[in-house]
Coordinates of C-alpha atoms and ligand atoms in Angstrom, one line a residue:
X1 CA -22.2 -44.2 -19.1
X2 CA -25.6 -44.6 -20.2
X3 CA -26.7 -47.6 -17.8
X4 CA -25.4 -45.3 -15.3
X5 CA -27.6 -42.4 -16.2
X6 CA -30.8 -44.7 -16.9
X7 CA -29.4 -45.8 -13.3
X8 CA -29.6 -42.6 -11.7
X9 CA -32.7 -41.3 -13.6
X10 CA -34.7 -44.7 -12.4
X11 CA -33.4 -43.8 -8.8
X12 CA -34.5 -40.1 -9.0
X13 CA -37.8 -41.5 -10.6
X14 CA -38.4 -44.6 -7.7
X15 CA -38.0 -41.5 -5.3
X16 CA -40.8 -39.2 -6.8
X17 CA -43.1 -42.1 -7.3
X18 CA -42.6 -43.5 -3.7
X19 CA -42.1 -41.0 -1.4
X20 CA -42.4 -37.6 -3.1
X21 CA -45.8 -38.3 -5.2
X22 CA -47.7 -40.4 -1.7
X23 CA -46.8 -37.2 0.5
X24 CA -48.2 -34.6 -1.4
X25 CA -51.0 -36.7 -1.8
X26 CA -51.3 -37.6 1.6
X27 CA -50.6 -33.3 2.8
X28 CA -53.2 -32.3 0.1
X29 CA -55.9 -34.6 1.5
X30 CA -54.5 -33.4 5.4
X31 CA -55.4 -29.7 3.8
X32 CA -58.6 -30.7 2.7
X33 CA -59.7 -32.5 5.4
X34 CA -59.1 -30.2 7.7
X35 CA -62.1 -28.1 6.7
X36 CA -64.3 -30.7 6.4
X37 CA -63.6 -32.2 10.4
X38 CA -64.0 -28.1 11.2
X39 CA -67.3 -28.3 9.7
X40 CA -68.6 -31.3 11.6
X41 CA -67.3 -30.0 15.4
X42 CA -68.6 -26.8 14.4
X43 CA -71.6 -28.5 13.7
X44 CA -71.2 -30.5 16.7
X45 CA -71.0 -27.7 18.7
X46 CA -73.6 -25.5 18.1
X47 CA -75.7 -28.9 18.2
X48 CA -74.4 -28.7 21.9
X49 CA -75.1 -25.5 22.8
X50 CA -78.3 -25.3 21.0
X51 CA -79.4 -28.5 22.9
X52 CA -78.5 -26.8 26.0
X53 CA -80.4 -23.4 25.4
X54 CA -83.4 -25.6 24.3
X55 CA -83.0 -27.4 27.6
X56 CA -83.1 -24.2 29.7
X57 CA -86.6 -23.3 27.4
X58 CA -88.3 -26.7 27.8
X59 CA -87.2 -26.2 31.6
X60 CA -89.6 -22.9 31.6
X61 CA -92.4 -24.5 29.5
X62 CA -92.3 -27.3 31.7
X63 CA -93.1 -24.8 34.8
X64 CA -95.5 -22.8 33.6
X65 CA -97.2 -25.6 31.9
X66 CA -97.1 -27.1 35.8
X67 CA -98.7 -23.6 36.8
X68 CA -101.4 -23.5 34.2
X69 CA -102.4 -27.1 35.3
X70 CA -102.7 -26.0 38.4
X71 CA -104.8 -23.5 37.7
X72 CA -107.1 -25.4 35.3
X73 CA -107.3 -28.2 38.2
X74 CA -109.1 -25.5 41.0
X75 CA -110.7 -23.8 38.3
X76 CA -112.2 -26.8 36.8
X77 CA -112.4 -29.3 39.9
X78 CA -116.2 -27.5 41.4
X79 CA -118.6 -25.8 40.3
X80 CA -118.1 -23.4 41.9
X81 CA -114.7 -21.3 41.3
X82 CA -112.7 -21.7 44.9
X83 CA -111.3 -18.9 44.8
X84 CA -109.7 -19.5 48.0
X85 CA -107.4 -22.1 46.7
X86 CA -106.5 -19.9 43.4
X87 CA -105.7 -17.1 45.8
X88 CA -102.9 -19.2 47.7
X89 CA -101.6 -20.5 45.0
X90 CA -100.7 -17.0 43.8
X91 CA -99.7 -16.1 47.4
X92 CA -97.6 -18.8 47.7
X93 CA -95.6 -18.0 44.6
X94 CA -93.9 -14.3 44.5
X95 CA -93.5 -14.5 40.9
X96 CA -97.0 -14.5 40.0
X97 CA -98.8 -11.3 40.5
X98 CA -101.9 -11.7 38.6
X99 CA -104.8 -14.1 37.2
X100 CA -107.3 -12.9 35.4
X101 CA -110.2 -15.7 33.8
X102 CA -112.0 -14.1 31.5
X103 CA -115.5 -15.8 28.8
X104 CA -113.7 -15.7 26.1
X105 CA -117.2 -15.0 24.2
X106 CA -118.0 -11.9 26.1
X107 CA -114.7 -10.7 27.7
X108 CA -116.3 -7.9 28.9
X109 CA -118.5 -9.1 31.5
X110 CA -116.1 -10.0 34.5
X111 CA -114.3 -13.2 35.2
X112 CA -111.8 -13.9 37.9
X113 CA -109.7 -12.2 39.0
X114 CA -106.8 -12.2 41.5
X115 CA -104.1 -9.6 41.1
X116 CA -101.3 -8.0 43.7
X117 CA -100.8 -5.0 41.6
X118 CA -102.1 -1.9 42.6
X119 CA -102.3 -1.0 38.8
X120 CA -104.9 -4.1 37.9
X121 CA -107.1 -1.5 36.3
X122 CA -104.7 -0.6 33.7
X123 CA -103.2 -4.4 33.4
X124 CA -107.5 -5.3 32.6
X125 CA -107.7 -3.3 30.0
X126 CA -104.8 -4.2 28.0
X127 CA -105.8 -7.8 28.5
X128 CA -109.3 -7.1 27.1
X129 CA -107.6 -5.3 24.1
X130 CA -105.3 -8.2 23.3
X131 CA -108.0 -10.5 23.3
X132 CA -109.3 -8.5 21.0
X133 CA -106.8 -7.9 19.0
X134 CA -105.4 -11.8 18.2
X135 CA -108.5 -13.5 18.1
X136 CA -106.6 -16.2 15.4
X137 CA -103.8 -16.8 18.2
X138 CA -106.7 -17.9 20.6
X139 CA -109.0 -19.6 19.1
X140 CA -105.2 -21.7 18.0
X141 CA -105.0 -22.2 21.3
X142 CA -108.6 -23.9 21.4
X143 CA -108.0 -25.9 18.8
X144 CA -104.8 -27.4 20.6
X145 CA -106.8 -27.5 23.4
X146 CA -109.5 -29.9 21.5
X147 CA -106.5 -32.1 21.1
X148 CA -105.9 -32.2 24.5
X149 CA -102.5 -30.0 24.1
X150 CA -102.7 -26.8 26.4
X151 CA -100.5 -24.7 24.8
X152 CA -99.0 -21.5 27.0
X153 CA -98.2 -18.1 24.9
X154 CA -96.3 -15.6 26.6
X155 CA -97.0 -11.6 25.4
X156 CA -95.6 -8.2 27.0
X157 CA -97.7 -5.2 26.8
X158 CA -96.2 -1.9 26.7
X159 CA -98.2 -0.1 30.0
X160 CA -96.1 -2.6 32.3
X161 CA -92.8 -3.9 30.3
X162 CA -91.6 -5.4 33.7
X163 CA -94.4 -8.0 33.5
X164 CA -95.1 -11.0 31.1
X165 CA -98.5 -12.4 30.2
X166 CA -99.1 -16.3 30.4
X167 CA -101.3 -16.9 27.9
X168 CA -103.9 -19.8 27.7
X169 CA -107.0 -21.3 27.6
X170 CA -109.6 -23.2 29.5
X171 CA -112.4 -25.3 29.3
X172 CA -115.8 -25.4 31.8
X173 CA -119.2 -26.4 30.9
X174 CA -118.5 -26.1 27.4
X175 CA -117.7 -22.9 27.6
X176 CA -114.1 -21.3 26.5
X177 CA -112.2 -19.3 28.8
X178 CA -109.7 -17.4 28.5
X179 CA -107.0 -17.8 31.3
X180 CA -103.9 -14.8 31.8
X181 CA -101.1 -15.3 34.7
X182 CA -99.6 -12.3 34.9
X183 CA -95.3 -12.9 35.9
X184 CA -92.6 -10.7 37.4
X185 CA -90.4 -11.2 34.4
X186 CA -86.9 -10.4 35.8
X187 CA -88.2 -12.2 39.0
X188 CA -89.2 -15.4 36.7
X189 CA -85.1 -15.3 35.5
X190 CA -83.6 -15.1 38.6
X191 CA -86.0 -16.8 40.9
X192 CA -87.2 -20.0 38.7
X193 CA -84.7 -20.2 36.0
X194 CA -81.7 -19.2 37.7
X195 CA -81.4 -22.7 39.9
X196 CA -81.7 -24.5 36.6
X197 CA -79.1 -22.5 35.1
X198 CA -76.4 -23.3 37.7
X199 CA -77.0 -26.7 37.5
X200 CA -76.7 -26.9 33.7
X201 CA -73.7 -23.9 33.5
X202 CA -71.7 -25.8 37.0
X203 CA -68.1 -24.8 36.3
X204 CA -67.8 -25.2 32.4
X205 CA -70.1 -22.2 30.9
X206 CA -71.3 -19.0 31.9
X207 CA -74.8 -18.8 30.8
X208 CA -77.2 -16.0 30.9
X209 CA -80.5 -14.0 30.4
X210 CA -80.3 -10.7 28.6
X211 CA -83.0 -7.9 27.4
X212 CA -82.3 -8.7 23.4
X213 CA -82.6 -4.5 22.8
X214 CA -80.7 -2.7 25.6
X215 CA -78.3 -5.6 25.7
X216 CA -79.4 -5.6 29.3
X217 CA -77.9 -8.6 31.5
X218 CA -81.1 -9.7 33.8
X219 CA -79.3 -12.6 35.2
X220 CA -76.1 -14.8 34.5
X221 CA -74.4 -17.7 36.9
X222 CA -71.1 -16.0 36.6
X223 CA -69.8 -12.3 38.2
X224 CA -67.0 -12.4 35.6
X225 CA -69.2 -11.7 32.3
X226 CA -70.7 -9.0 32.0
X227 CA -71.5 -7.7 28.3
X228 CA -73.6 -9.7 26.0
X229 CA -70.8 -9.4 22.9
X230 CA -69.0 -12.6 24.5
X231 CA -71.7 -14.6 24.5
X232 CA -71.0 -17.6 21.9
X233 CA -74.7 -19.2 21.3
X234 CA -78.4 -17.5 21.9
X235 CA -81.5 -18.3 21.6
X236 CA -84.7 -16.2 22.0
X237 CA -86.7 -17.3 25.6
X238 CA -90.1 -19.1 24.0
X239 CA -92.4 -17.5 26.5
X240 CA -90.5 -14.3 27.2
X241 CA -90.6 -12.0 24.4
X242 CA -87.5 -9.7 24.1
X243 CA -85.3 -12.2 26.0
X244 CA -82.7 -14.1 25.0
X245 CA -80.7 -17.0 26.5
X246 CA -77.1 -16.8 26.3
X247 CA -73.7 -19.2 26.7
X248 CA -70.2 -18.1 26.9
X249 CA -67.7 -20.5 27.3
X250 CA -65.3 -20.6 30.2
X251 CA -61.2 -21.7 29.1
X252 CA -60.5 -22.0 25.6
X253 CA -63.9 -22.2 23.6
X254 CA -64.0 -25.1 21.1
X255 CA -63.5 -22.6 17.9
X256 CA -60.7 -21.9 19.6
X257 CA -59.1 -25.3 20.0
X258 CA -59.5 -26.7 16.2
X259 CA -58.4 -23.2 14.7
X260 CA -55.0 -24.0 17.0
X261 CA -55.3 -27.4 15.4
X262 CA -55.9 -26.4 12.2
X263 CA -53.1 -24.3 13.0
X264 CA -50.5 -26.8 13.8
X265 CA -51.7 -29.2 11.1
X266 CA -51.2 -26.8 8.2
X267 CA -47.6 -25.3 10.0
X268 CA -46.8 -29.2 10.1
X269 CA -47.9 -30.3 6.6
X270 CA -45.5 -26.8 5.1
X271 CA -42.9 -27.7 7.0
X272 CA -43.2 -31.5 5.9
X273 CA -43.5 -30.1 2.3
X274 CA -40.9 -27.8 2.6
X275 CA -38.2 -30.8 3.8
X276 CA -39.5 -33.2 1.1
X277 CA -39.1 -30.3 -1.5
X278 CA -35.4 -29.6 0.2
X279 CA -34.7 -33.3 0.1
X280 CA -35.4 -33.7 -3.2
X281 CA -33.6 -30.7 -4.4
X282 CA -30.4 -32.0 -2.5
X283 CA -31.1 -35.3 -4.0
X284 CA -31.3 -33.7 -7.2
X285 CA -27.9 -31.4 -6.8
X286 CA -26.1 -34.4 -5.5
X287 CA -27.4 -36.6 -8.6
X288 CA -26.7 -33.7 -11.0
X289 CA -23.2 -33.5 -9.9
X290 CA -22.1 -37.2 -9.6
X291 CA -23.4 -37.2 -13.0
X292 CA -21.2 -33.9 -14.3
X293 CA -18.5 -35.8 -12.1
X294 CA -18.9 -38.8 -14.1
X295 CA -18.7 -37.1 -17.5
X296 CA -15.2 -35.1 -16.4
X297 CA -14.0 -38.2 -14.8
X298 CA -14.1 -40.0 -18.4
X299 CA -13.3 -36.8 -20.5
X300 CA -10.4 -36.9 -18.6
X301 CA -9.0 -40.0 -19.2
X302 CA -9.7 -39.4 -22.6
X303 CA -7.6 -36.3 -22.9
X304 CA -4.8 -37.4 -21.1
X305 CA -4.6 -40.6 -23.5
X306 CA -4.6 -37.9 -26.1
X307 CA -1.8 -36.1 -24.7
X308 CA 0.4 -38.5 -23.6
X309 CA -0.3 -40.1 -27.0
X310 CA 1.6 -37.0 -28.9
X311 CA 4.5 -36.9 -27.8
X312 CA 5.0 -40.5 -27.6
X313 CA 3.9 -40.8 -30.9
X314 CA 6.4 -38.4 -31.9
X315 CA 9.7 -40.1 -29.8
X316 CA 8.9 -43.0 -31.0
X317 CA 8.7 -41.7 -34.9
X318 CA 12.0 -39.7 -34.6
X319 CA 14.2 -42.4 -32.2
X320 CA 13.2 -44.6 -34.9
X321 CA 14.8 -42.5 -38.0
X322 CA 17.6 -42.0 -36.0
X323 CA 18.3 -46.0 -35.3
X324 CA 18.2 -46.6 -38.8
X325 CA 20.7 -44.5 -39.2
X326 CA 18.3 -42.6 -41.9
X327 CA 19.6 -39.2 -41.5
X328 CA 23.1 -38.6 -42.8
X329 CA 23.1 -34.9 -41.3
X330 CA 23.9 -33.7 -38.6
X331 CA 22.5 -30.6 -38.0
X332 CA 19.4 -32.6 -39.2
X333 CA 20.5 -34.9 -36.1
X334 CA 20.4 -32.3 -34.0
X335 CA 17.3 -31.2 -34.9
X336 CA 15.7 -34.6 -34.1
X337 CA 17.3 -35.1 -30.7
X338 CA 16.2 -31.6 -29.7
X339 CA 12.8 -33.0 -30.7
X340 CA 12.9 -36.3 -28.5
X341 CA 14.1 -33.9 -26.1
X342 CA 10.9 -31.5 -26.4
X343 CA 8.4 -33.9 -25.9
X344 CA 10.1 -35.6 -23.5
X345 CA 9.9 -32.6 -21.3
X346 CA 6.0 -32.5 -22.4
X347 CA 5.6 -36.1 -21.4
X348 CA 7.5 -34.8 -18.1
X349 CA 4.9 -32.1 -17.6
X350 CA 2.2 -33.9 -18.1
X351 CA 3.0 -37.1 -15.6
X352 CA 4.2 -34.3 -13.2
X353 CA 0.8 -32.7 -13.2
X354 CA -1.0 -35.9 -12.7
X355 CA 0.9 -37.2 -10.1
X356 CA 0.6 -33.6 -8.1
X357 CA -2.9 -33.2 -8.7
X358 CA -3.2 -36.9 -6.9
X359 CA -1.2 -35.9 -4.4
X360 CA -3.0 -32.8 -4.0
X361 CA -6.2 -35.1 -4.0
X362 CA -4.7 -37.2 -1.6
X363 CA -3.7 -34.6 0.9
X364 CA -0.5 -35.6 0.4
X365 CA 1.4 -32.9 -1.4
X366 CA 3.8 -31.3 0.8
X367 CA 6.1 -28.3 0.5
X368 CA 9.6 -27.2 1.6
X369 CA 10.1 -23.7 1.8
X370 CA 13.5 -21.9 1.7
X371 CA 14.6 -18.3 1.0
X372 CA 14.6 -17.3 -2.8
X373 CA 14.3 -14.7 -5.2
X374 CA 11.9 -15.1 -7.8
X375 CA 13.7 -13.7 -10.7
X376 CA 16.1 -16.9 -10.0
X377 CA 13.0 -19.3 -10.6
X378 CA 12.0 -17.5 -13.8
X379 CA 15.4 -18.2 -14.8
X380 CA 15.9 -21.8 -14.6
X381 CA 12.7 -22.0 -16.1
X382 CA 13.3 -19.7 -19.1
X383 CA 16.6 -21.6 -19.4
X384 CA 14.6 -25.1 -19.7
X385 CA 12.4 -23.7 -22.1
X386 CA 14.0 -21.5 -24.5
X387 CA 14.5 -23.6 -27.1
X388 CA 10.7 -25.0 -26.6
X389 CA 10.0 -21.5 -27.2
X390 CA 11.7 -20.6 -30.3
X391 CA 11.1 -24.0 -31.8
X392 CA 7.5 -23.2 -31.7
X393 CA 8.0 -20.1 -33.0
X394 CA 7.5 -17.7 -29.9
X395 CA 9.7 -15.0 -29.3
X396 CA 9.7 -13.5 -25.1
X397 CA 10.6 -11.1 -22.9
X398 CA 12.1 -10.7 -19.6
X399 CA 11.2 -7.6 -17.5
X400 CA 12.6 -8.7 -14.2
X401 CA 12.7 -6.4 -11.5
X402 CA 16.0 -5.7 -9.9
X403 CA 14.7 -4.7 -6.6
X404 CA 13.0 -7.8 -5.0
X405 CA 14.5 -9.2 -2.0
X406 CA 14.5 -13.5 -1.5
X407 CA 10.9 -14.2 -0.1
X408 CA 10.4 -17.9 1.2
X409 CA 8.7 -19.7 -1.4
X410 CA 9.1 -23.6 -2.7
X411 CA 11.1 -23.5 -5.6
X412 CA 10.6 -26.4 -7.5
X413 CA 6.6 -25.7 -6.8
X414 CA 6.4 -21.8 -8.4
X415 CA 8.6 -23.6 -11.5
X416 CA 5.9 -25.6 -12.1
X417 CA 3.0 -23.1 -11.6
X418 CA 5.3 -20.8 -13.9
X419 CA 5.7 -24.1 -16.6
X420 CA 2.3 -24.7 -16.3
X421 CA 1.4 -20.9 -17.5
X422 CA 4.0 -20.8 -19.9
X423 CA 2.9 -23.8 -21.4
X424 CA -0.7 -22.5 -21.5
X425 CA 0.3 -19.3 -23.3
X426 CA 1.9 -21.9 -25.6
X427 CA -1.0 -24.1 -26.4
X428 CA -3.3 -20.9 -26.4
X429 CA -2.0 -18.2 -28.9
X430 CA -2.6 -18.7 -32.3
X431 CA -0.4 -16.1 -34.7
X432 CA 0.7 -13.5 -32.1
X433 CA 3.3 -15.6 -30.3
X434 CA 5.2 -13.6 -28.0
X435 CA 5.0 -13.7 -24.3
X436 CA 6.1 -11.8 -21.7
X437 CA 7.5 -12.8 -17.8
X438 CA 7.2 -10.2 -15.6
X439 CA 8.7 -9.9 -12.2
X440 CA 7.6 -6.8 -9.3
X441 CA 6.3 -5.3 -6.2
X442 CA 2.9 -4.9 -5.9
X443 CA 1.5 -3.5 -2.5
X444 CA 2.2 -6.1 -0.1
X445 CA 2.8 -8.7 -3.2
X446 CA 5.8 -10.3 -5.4
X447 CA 4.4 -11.3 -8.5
X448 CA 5.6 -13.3 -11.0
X449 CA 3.7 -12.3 -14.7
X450 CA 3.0 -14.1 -17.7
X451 CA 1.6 -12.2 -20.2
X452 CA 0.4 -14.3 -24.1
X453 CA -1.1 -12.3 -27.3
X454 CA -3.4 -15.4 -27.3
X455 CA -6.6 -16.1 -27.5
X456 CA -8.2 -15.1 -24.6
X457 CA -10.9 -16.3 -21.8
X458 CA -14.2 -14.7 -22.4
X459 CA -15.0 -13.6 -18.4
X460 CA -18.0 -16.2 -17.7
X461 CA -15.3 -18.4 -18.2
X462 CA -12.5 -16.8 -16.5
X463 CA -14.4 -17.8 -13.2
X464 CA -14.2 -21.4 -13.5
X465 CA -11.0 -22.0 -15.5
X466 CA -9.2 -22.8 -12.0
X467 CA -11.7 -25.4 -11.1
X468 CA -10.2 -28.9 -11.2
X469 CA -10.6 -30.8 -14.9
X470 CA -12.2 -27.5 -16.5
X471 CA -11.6 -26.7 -20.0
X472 CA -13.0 -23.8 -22.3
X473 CA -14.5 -25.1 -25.0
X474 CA -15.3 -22.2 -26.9
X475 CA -12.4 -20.9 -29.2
X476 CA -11.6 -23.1 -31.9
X477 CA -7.9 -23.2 -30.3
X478 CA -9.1 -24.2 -27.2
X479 CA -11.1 -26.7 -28.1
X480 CA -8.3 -28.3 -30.3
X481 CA -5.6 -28.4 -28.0
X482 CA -4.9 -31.0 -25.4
X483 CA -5.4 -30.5 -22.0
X484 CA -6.5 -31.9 -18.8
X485 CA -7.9 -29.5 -17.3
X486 CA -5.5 -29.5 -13.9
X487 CA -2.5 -27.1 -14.9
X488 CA -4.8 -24.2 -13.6
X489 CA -6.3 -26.1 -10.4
X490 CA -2.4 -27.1 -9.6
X491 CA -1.5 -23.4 -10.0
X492 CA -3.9 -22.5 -7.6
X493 CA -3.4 -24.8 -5.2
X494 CA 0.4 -24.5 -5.0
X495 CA -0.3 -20.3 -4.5
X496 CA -2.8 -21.1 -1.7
X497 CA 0.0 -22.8 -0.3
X498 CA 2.1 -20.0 0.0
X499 CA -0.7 -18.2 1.4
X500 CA -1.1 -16.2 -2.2
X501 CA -3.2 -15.5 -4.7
X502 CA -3.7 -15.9 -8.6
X503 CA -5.4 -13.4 -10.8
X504 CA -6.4 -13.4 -14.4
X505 CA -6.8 -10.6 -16.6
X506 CA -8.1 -11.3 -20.0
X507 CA -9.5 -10.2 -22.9
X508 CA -10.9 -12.9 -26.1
X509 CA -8.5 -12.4 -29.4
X510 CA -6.1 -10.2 -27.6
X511 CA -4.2 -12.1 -25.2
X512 CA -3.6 -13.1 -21.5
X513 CA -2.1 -11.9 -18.6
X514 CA -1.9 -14.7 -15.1
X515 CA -0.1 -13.0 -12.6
X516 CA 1.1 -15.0 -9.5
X517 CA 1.2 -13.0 -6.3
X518 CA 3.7 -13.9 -3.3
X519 CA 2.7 -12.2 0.1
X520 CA 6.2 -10.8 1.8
X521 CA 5.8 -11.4 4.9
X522 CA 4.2 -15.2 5.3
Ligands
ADP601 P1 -5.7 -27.4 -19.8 O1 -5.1 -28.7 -19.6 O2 -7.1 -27.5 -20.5 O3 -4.9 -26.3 -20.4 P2 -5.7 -25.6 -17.5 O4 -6.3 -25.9 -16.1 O5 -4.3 -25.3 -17.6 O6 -6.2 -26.9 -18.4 O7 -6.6 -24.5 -18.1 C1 -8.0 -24.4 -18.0 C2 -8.5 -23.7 -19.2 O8 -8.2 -22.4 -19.2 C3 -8.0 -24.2 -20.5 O9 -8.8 -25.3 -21.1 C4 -8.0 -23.0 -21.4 O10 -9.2 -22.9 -22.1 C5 -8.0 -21.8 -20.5 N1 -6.7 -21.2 -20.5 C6 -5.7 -21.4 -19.6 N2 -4.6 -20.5 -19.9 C7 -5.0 -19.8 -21.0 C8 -4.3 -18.9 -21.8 N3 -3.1 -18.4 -21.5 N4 -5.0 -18.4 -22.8 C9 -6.2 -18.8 -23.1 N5 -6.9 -19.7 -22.4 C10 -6.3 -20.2 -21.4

């Protein structure tokens, strides 16, 4: 019994280390995981889309750099300033509405300028303030200069918000000069940015330009988007103060994808857990019970050793007396057969239960039903066991009804559900013996009724006691006596048969009542 619990127990344990221990390993590290791989897309992804939005400001740099360069090439190239050529090259380019060249010593005195704003006046003087005003910013912008790095700044002033201010500076006979392009800013978007956009955006992204303050949309390469909330990734323009470059992505955005993954991986690693914990309990419940099978299994061939032991025991002990020829009485002879007699009949009992229960087991027990009243099979029995009865000591009564009609029942299988309770009140009262066999109507019922002064079945166990091999083991009585725990299961099974029920009713230390119940019409 022992090797085969260790047996079990090292099975149960082999599971857990193998399979049960290595998955929730391997689910906790999914779990974990799982944020970390979020993290680097994530990080991934805004790498991308910052990468993109940085391409789209280099792309700007690149073309006003190209226009300053320009500019510093006919500016610088003679002498003498050709204006001319400065003049096309704003004509040429819609965008550009203004150039002013200013000494950037004496900003007052006046330098070039080219404009196609009726409002120049105004524009001058706000240029000659900001110089002014951000000295540091320009003579930074020398400095780069000196090493040979012509840095652009781009500035808005408030008297014409549509416009920006190309900021930079330039170098002629050792003098520094101070060079502002003024730009349509909404026609810079949409006129030099916008072609780059497309080609970047093509099908996958909607990217776009917006005012960062009134949220305003300037330009974007799709119809379909058309509030700035949606947008995913932005970055402010470099040279365009105020605006802001934009992407949205078209389809399922990449957030979107690893939370579905994330998603299905922790749905899949629950439901994984969820089936391993389910396994194991099954595992567990099927273990638990082979094991309580295992221990019944050996009780019972323990306590039917014990019972057959008795009586034989006790045939043998009084055959023997009698051969030889020990007792000169003969009511004392008497006395002995009726003994042999007595346990005979228990030996009878007892092999007749095992060999139904086995049948029972087997599927094999069969039944043969004929018309009969059930006063007649509380008769034969009582007239079996009378004598058991009052040799024991028990006195009974018999309150058969007289109005029951024959129901269709087998005979010889209600005798031995009714021997079976009988013989329980037997082993089961202590002082009180009397019992009482009841016969009746009830509702759609017969009932047979056996009724003991004995010791009672506390009600927690009063659920189980018709459970094959179960014994109470609580009273002192009940623990002493021998049983198998079948005469109840065999009951039971013999009143399913007939499509009836068995009830209990009982209280500890004042007695039993079993009452068989017998549908009429079956
Ligand atoms: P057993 O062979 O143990 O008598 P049964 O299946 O006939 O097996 O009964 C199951 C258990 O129910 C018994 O062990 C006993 O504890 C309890 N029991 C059955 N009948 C009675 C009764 N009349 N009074 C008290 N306890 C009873």
């Amino acid at each position: 019994m022992n090797f085969f619990r260790n047996k079990i127990l090292l099975s149960v344990l082999f599971v857990v280390l193998v399979v049960i221990v290595p998955s929730f390993i391997f689910s906790i590290y999914q779990y974990s995981t799982i944020t970390d791989e979020e993290m680097v897309i994530d990080e991934v992804y805004n790498n991308q889309l910052e990468s993109i939005l940085f391409s789209i400001n280099q792309y700007s740099v690149d073309v006003t750099d190209a226009w300053v360069k320009r500019i510093d090439e006919i500016y610088s190239s003679d002498a003498q300033v050709n204006l001319n050529s400065l003049d096309n090259f704003l004509n040429r380019n819609d965008v550009l509405r203004q150039l002013n060249i200013l000494n950037y010593d004496n900003p007052e005195i006046p330098g070039i300028e080219i404009s196609k704003r009726n409002d120049k006046e105004v524009i001058n003087l706000a240029i000659i303030e900001y110089l002014e005003g951000n000295q540091n910013e320009i003579s930074d912008l020398f400095d780069y200069l000196g090493n040979n790095y012509q840095k652009v700044l781009g500035e808005q002033f408030l008297v014409a918000p549509e416009l920006t201010f190309l900021v930079f500076v330039l170098m002629k006979d050792n003098k520094q000069n101070v060079g502002i392009l003024t730009i349509n800013t909404k026609q810079f978007v949409s006129e030099i940015l916008s072609p780059k956009i497309q080609q970047i955006g093509e099908e996958r992204m909607n990217i776009l330009v917006f005012e960062n303050n009134k949220s305003e949309i300037v330009y974007s390469n799709s119809t379909s988007i058309n509030d700035v909330e949606s947008v995913q990734k932005s970055k402010e323009l470099w040279l365009i103060p105020g605006y802001s470059v934009g992407i949205h992505l078209t389809g399922k955005t990449l957030n979107d994808l690893v939370k579905k993954r994330v998603r299905t991986v922790i749905f899949l690693v629950i439901l994984f857990n969820l089936l391993i914990i389910f396994g194991t309990w099954f595992l567990y419940y099927n273990v638990k019970k082979e094991m309580e099978l295992a221990k019944i299994k050996s009780e019972f061939v323990s306590n039917v050793s014990h019972e057959l032991r008795t009586p034989l025991a006790m045939i043998s002990m009084y055959s023997e007396t009698l051969m030889m020829d020990r007792v000169k009485d003969d009511k004392k002879k008497k006395e002995y057969y009726e003994v042999i007699q007595l346990e005979t009949n228990r030996l009878n009992g007892i092999v007749s239960n095992i060999l139904n229960f086995s049948r029972i087991e087997n599927n094999k027990r069969s039944y043969s039903f004929i018309a009969c009243l059930l006063n007649e099979v509380v008769n034969e029995v009582i007239h079996v066991y009378k004598h058991e009865l009052q040799s024991k000591g028990f006195t009974y009564d018999l309150i058969l009804s007289d109005d029951l009609s024959k129901i269709i029942i087998d005979k010889d299988a209600v005798k031995d559900a009714v021997i079976n309770l009988i013989s329980n009140s037997v082993k089961y009262s202590e002082e009180n013996k009397h019992i009482s066999i009841l016969t009746n109507t009830e509702g759609k019922y017969q009932f047979i009724e056996i009724r003991d002064n004995g010791i009672g079945i506390n009600e927690k166990e009063q659920k189980h006691i018709f459970e094959k091999f179960y014994r109470v083991r609580e009273a002192d009585l009940a623990y002493k006596a021998q049983g198998s725990g079948l005469g109840l299961s065999i009951v039971k099974h013999i009143m399913d048969a007939h499509k009836g029920r068995i009830t209990v009713n009982s209280k500890p230390n004042i007695g039993s009542s079993f009452k068989l119940l017998f549908p009429l019409q079956t």
